[in-house]
mmCIF file of C-alpha atoms in Angstrom:
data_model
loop_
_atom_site.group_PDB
_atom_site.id
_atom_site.type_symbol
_atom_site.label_atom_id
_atom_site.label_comp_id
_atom_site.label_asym_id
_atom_site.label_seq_id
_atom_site.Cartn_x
_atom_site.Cartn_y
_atom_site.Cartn_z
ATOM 1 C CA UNK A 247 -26.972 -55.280 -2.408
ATOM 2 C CA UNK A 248 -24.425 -53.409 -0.739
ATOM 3 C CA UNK A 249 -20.612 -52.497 -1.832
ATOM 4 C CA UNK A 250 -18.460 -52.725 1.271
ATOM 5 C CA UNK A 251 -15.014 -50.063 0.456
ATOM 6 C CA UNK A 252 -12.175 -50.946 3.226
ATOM 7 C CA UNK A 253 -12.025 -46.650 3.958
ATOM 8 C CA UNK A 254 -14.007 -43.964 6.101
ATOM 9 C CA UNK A 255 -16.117 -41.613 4.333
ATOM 10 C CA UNK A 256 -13.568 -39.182 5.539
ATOM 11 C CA UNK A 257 -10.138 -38.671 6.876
ATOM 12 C CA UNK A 258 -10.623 -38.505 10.670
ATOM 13 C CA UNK A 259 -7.545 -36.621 12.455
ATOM 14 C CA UNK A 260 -5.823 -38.696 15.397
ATOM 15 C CA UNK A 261 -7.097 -37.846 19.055
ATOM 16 C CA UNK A 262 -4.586 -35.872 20.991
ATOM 17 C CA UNK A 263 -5.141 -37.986 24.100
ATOM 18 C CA UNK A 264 -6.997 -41.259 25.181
ATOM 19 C CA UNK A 265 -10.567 -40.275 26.312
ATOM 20 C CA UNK A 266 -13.374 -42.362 27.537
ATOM 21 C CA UNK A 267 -15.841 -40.192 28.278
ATOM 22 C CA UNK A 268 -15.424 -38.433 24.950
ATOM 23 C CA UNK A 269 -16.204 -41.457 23.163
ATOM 24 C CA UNK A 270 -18.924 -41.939 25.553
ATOM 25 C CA UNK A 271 -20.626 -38.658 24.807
ATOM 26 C CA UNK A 272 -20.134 -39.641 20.754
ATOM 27 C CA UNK A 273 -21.817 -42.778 21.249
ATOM 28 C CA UNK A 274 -25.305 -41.011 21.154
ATOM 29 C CA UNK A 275 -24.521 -40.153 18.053
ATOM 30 C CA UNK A 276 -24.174 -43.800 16.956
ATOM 31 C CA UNK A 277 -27.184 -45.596 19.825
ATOM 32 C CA UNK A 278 -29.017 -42.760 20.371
ATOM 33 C CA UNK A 279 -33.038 -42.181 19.581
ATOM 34 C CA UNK A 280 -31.339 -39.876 16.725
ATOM 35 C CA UNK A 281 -28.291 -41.735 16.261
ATOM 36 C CA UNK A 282 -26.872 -42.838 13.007
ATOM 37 C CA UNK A 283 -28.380 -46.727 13.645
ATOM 38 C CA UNK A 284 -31.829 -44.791 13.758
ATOM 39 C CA UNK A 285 -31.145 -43.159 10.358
ATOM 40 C CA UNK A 286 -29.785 -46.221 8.912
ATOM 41 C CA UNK A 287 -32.703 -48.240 10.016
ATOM 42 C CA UNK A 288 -35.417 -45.972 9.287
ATOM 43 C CA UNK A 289 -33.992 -45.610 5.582
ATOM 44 C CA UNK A 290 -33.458 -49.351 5.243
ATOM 45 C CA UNK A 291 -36.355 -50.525 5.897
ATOM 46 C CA UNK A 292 -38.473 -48.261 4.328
ATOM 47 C CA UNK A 293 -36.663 -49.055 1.047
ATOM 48 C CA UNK A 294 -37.053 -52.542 1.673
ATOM 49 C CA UNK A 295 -40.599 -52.007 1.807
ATOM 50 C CA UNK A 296 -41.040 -49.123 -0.731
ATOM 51 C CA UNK A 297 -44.125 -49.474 -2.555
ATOM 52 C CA UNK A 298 -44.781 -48.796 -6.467
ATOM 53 C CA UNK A 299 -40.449 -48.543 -6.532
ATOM 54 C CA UNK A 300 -41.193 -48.301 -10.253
ATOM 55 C CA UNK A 301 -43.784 -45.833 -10.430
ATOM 56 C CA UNK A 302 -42.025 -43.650 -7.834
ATOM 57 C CA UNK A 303 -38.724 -44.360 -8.865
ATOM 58 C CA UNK A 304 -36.783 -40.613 -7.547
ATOM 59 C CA UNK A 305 -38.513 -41.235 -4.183
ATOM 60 C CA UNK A 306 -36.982 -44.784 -4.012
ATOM 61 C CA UNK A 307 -34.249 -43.433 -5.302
ATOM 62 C CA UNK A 308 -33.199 -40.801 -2.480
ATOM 63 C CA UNK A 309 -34.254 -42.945 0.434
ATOM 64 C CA UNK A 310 -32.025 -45.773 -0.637
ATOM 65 C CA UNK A 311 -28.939 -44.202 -1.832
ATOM 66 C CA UNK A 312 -29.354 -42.025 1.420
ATOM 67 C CA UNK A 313 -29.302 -45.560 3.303
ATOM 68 C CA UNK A 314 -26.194 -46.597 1.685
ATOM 69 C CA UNK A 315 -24.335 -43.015 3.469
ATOM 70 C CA UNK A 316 -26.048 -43.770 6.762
ATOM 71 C CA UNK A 317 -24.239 -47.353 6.922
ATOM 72 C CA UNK A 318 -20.565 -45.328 6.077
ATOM 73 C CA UNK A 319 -21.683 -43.200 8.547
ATOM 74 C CA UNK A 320 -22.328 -46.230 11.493
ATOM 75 C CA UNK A 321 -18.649 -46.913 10.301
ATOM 76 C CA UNK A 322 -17.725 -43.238 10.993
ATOM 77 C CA UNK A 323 -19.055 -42.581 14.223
ATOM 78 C CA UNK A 324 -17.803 -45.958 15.462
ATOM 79 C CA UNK A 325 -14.020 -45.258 14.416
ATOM 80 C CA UNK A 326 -14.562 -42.010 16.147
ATOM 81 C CA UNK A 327 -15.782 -43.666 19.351
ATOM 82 C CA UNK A 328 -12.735 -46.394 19.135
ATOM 83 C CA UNK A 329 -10.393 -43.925 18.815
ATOM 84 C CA UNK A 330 -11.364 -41.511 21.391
ATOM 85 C CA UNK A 331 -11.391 -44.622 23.664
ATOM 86 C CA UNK A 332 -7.948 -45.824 22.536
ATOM 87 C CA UNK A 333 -6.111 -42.811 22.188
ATOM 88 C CA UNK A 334 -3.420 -41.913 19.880
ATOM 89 C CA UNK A 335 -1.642 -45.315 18.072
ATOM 90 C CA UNK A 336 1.618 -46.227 20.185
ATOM 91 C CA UNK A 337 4.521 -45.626 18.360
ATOM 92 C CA UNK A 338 5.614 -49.242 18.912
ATOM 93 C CA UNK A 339 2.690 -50.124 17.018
ATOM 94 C CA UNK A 340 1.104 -53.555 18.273
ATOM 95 C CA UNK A 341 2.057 -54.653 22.033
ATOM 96 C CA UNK A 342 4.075 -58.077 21.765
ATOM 97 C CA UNK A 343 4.480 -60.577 24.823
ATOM 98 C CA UNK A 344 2.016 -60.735 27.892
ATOM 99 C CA UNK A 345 1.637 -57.777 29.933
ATOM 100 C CA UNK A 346 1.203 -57.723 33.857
ATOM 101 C CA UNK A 347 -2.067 -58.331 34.437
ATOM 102 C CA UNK A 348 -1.588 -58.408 38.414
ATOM 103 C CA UNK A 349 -1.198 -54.510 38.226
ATOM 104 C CA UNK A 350 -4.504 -53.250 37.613
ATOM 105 C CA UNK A 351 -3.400 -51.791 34.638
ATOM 106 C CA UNK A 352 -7.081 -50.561 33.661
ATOM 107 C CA UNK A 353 -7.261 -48.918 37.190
ATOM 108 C CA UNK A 354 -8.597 -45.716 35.799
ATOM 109 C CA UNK A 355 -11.905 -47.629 34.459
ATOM 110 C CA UNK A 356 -13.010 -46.923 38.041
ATOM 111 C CA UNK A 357 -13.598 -43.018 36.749
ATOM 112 C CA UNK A 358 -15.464 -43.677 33.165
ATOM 113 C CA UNK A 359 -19.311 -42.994 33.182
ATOM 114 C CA UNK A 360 -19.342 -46.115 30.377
ATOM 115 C CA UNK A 361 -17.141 -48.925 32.045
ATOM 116 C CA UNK A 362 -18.808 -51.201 29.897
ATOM 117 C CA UNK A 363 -17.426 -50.188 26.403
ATOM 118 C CA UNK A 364 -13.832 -51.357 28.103
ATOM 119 C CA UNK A 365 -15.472 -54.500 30.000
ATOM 120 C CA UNK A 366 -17.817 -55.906 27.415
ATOM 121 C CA UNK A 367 -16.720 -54.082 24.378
ATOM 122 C CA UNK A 368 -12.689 -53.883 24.400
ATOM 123 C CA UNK A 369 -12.926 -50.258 23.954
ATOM 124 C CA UNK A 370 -14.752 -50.181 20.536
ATOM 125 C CA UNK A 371 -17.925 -48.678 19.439
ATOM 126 C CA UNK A 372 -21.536 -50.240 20.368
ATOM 127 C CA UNK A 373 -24.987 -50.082 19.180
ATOM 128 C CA UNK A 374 -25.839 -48.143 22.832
ATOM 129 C CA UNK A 375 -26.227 -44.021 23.748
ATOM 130 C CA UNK A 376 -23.842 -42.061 25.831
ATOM 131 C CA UNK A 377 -25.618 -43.745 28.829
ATOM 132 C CA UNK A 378 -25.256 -47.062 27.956
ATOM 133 C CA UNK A 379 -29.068 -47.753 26.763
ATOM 134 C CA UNK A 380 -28.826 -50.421 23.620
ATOM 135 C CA UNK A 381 -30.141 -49.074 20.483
ATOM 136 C CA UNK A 382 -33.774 -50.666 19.719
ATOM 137 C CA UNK A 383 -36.036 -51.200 16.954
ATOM 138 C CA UNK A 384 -38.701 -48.799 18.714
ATOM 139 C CA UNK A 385 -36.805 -46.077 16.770
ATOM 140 C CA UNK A 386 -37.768 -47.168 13.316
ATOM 141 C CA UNK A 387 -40.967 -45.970 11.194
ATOM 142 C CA UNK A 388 -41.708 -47.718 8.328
ATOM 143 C CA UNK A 389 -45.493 -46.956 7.138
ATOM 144 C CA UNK A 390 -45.758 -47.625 3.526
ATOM 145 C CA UNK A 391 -47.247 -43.793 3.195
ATOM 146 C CA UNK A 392 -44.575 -42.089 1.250
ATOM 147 C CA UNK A 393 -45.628 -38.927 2.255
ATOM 148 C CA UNK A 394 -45.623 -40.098 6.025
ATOM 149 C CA UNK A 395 -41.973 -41.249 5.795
ATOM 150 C CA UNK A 396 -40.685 -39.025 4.284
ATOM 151 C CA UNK A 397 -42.330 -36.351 6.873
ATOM 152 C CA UNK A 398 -40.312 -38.810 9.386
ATOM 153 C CA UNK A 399 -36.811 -38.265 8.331
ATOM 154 C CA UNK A 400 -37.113 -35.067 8.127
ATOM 155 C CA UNK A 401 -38.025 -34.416 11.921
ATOM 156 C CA UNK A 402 -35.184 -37.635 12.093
ATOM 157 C CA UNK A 403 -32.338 -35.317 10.273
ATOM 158 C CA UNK A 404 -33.513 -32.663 12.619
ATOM 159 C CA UNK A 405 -33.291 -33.977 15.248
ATOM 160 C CA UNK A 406 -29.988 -35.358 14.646
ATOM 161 C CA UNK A 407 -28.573 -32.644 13.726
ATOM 162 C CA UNK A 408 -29.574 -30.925 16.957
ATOM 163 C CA UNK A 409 -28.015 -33.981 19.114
ATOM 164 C CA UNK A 410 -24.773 -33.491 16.633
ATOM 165 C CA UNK A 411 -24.800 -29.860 18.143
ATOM 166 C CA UNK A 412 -24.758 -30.830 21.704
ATOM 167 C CA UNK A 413 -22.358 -33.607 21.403
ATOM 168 C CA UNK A 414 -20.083 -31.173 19.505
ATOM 169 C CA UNK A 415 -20.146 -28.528 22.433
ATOM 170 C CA UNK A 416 -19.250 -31.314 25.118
ATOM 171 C CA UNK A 417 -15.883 -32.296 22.977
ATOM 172 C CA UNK A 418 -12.621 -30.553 22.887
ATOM 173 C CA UNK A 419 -10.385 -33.240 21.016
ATOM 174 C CA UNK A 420 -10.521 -33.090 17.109
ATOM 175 C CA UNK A 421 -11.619 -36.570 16.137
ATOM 176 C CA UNK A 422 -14.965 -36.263 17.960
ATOM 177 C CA UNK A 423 -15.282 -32.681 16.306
ATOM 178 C CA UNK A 424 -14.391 -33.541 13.045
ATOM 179 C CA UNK A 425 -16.927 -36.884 13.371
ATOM 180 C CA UNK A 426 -19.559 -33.597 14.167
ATOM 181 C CA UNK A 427 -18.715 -31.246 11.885
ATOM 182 C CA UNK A 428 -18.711 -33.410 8.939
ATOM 183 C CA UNK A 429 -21.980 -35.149 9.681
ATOM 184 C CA UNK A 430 -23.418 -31.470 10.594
ATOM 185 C CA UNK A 431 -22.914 -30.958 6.956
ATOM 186 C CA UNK A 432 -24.458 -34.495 5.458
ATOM 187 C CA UNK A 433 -27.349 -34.251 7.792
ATOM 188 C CA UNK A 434 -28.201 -30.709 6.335
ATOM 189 C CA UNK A 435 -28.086 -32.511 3.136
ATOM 190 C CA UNK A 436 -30.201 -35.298 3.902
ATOM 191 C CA UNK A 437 -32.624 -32.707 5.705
ATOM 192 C CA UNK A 438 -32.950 -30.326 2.822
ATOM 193 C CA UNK A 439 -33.098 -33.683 0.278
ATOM 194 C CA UNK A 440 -36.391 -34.957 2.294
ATOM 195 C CA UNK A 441 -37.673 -31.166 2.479
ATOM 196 C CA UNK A 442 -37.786 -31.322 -1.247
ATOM 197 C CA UNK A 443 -39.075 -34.317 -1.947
ATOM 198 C CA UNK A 444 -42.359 -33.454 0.303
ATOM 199 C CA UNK A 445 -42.458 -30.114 -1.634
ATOM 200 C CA UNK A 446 -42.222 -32.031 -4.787
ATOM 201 C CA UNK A 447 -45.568 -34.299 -3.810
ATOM 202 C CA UNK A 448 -47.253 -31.971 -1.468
ATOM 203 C CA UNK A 449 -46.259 -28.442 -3.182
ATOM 204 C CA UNK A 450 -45.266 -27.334 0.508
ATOM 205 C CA UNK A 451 -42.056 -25.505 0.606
ATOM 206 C CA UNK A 452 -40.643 -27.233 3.800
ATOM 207 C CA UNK A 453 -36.950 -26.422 3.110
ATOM 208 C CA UNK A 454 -37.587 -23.292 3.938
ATOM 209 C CA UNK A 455 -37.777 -24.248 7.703
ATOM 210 C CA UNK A 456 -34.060 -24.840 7.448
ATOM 211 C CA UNK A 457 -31.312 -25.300 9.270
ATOM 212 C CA UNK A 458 -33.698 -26.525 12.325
ATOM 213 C CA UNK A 459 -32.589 -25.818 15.137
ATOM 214 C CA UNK A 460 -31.578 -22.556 13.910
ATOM 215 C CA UNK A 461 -27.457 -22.611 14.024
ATOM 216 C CA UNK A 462 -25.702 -22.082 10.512
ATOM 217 C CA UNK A 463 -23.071 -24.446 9.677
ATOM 218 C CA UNK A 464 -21.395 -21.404 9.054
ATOM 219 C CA UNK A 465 -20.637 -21.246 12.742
ATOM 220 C CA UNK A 466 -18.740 -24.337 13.262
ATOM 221 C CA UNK A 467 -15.363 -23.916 12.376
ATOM 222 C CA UNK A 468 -15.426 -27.745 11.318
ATOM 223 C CA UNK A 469 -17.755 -27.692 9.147
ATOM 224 C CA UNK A 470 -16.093 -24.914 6.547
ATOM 225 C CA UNK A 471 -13.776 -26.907 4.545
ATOM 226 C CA UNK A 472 -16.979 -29.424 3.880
ATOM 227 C CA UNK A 473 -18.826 -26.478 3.140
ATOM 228 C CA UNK A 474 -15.892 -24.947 0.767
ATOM 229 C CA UNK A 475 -16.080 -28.224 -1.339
ATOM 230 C CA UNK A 476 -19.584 -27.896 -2.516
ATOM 231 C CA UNK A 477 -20.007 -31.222 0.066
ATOM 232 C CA UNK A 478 -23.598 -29.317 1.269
ATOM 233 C CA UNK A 479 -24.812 -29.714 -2.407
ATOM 234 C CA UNK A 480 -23.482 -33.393 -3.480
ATOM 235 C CA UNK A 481 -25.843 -36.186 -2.947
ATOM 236 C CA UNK A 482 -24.034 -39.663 -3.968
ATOM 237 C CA UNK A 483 -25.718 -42.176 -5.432
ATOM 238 C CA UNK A 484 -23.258 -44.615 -3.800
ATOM 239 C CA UNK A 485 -23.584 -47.118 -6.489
ATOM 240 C CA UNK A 486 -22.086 -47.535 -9.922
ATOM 241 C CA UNK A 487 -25.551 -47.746 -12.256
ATOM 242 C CA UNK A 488 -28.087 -47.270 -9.756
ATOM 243 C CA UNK A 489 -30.458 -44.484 -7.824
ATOM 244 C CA UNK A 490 -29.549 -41.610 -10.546
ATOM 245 C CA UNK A 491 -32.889 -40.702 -10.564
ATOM 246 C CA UNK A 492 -33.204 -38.859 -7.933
ATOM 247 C CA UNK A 493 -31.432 -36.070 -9.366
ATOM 248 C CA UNK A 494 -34.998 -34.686 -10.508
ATOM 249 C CA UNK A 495 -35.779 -33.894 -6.648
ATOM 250 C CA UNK A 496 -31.917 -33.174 -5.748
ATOM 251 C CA UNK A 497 -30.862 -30.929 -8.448
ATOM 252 C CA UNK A 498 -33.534 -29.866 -11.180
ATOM 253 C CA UNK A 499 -32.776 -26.272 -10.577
ATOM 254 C CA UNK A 500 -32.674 -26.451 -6.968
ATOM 255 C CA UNK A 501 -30.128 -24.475 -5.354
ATOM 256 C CA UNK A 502 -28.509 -24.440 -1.688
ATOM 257 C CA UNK A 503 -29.809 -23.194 1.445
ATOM 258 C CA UNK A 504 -29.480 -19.297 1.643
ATOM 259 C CA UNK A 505 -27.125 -19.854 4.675
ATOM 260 C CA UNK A 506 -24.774 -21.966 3.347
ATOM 261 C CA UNK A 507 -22.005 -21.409 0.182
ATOM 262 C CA UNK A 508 -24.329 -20.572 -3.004
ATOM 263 C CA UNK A 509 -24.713 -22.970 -6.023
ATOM 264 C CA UNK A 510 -26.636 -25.722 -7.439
ATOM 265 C CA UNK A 511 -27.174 -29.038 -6.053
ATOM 266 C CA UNK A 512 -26.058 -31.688 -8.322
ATOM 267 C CA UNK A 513 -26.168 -35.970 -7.671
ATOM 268 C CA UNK A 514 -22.846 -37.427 -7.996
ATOM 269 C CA UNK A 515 -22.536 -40.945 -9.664
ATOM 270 C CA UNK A 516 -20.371 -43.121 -6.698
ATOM 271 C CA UNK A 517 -19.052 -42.178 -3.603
ATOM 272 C CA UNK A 518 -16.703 -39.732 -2.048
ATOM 273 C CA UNK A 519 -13.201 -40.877 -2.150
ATOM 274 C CA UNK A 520 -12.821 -41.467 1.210
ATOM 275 C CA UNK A 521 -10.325 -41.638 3.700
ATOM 276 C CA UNK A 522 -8.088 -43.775 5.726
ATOM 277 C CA UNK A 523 -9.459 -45.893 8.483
ATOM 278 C CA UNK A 524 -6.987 -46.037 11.750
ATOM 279 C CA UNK A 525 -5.029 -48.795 12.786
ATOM 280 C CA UNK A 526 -6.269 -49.937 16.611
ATOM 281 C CA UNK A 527 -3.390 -51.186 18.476
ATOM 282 C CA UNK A 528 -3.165 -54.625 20.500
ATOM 283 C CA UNK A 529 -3.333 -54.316 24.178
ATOM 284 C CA UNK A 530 -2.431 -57.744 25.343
ATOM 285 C CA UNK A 531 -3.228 -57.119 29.134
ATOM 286 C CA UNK A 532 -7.389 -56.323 27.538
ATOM 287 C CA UNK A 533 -6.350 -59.771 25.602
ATOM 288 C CA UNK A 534 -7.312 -57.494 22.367
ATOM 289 C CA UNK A 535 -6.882 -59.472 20.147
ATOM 290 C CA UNK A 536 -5.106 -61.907 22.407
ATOM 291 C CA UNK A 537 -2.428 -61.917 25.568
ATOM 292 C CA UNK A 538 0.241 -63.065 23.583
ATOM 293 C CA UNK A 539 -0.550 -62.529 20.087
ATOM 294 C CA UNK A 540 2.611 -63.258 17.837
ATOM 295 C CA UNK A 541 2.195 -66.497 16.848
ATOM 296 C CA UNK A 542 -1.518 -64.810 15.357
ATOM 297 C CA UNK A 543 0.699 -62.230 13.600
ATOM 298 C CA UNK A 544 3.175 -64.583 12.080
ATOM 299 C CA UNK A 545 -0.034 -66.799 10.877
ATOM 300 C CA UNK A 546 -1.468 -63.136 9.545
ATOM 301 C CA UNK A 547 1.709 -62.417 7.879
ATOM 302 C CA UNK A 548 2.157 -65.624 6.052
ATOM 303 C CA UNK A 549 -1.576 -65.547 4.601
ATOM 304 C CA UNK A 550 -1.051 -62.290 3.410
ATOM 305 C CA UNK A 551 1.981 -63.078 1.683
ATOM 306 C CA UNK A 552 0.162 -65.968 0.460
ATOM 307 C CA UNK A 553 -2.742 -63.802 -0.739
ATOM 308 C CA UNK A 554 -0.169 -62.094 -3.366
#
């Protein structure tokens, strides 16, 4: 089962300016072949299917606690996406009355590569790429070889972390960085996590092909304070009792990548504390959430007073 906490896996700083096409360019890092719905699914599945879960128990273990990040990380990349869309929160918070709709008030739409994430989606996030292509099953492996699949999301992590890269060089505003930087630093976790499990079965020292493709996260100025906080050695277990095992492939001795901050790499019981997720404002003339929505805020306000 899943725990659903109402936060981001990390405080994401407001976008300096509303931009479409940013958010467009951080959707393949949501729909993409080596998107975060990829990782999510690949790792889902195959611990849904896991064979001999009790005989292989620290195998299990890392592919489904790593499944549990990749849905906070969905979340993540979607917020980032929304917001870059949105743009910073109006200081009037929520839009009341009916706008004019006669005005073509969406006018610039005619100058966004993904017109579609306004007309379809509201401006939020989808399960699509930066070109509009919906995320498909096709992008899930799931052969019951252990070996195989774990083989899998390693080239997966790596090739994610290479589209992270790109993305990242395409983006000036600091939500769509941050969104990179900090996932730079978990998929170099997950990477080097998969690396040593094969070495653990197979005897092959695969880590040792890390960082692929050969940029240190030393080099992106987003990814230091991640890096300062020991986050490149924490695996979570993202569950109060459960998945602790896998502290005998992720720890054990095992020590960080020689580029990164030196140390040991240690499984953390829980989650990380999170951060705040960002209020989207109403824009009654996208009838989001409606044209005229106070009559839907006084109803909201009296349940929640209810609620108490």
């Amino acid at each position: 089962m899943f725990l659903r906490v109402d936060k981001l896996q990390v405080d994401l700083p407001a976008p300096k300016r509303q931009d479409p096409n940013a958010a467009a360019a951080l959707q393949e890092l949501l729909g993409g072949k080596y998107g975060e719905m990829s990782t999510l699914g690949n790792y889902m599945f195959q611990s849904f299917n896991f064979r001999s879960k009790s005989k292989l128990r620290p195998f299990y273990s890392l592919v489904a606690a790593i499944t549990a990040e990749e849905l906070g990380h969905v979340e993540l990349v979607s917020n980032g996406v929304a917001m870059l869309a949105n743009g910073p929160d109006d200081a009037n918070d929520d839009e009341n009355g009916g706008a004019d709709i006669s005005d073509a008030p969406f006018e610039d739409m005619k100058d966004i590569r993904l017109a579609a994430a306004f007309l379809s989606g509201g401006g939020g996030a989808m399960p699509v790429n930066s070109n509009g292509q919906s995320w498909n099953n096709d992008f899930i492996t799931t052969t019951g070889n252990v070996v195989l699949d774990l083989l899998h999301n390693f080239h997966l992590e790596c090739g994610a972390r290479l589209h992270k890269l790109r993305v990242y060089e395409t983006l000036t505003d600091p939500t769509g960085r941050e969104v990179c930087g900090y996932l730079l630093v978990r998929g170099s976790v997950h990477a080097h996590a998969y690396a040593l499990a094969l070495k653990k079965i197979t005897g092959v020292e695969i880590e040792k092909m890390l960082p692929t493709p050969n940029i240190p996260l030393g080099n992106i100025p987003e990814c230091q304070k991640y890096l300062e906080e020991g986050s490149h050695r924490r695996l979570y277990t993202f569950s109060p009792d459960d998945y602790k095992e896998m502290a005998g492939i992720w720890g054990n001795g095992e020590v960080a990548l020689p580029d990164d901050p030196p140390g040991e790499l240690t499984v953390v019981e829980g989650m990380p504390d999170g951060g705040k997720i960002h209020q989207l404002t109403g824009v009654p003339s996208a009838f989001t959430p409606d044209y005229a929505p106070e009559e839907m805020f006084e109803i909201a306000t009296k349940l929640y007073k209810a609620s108490r």
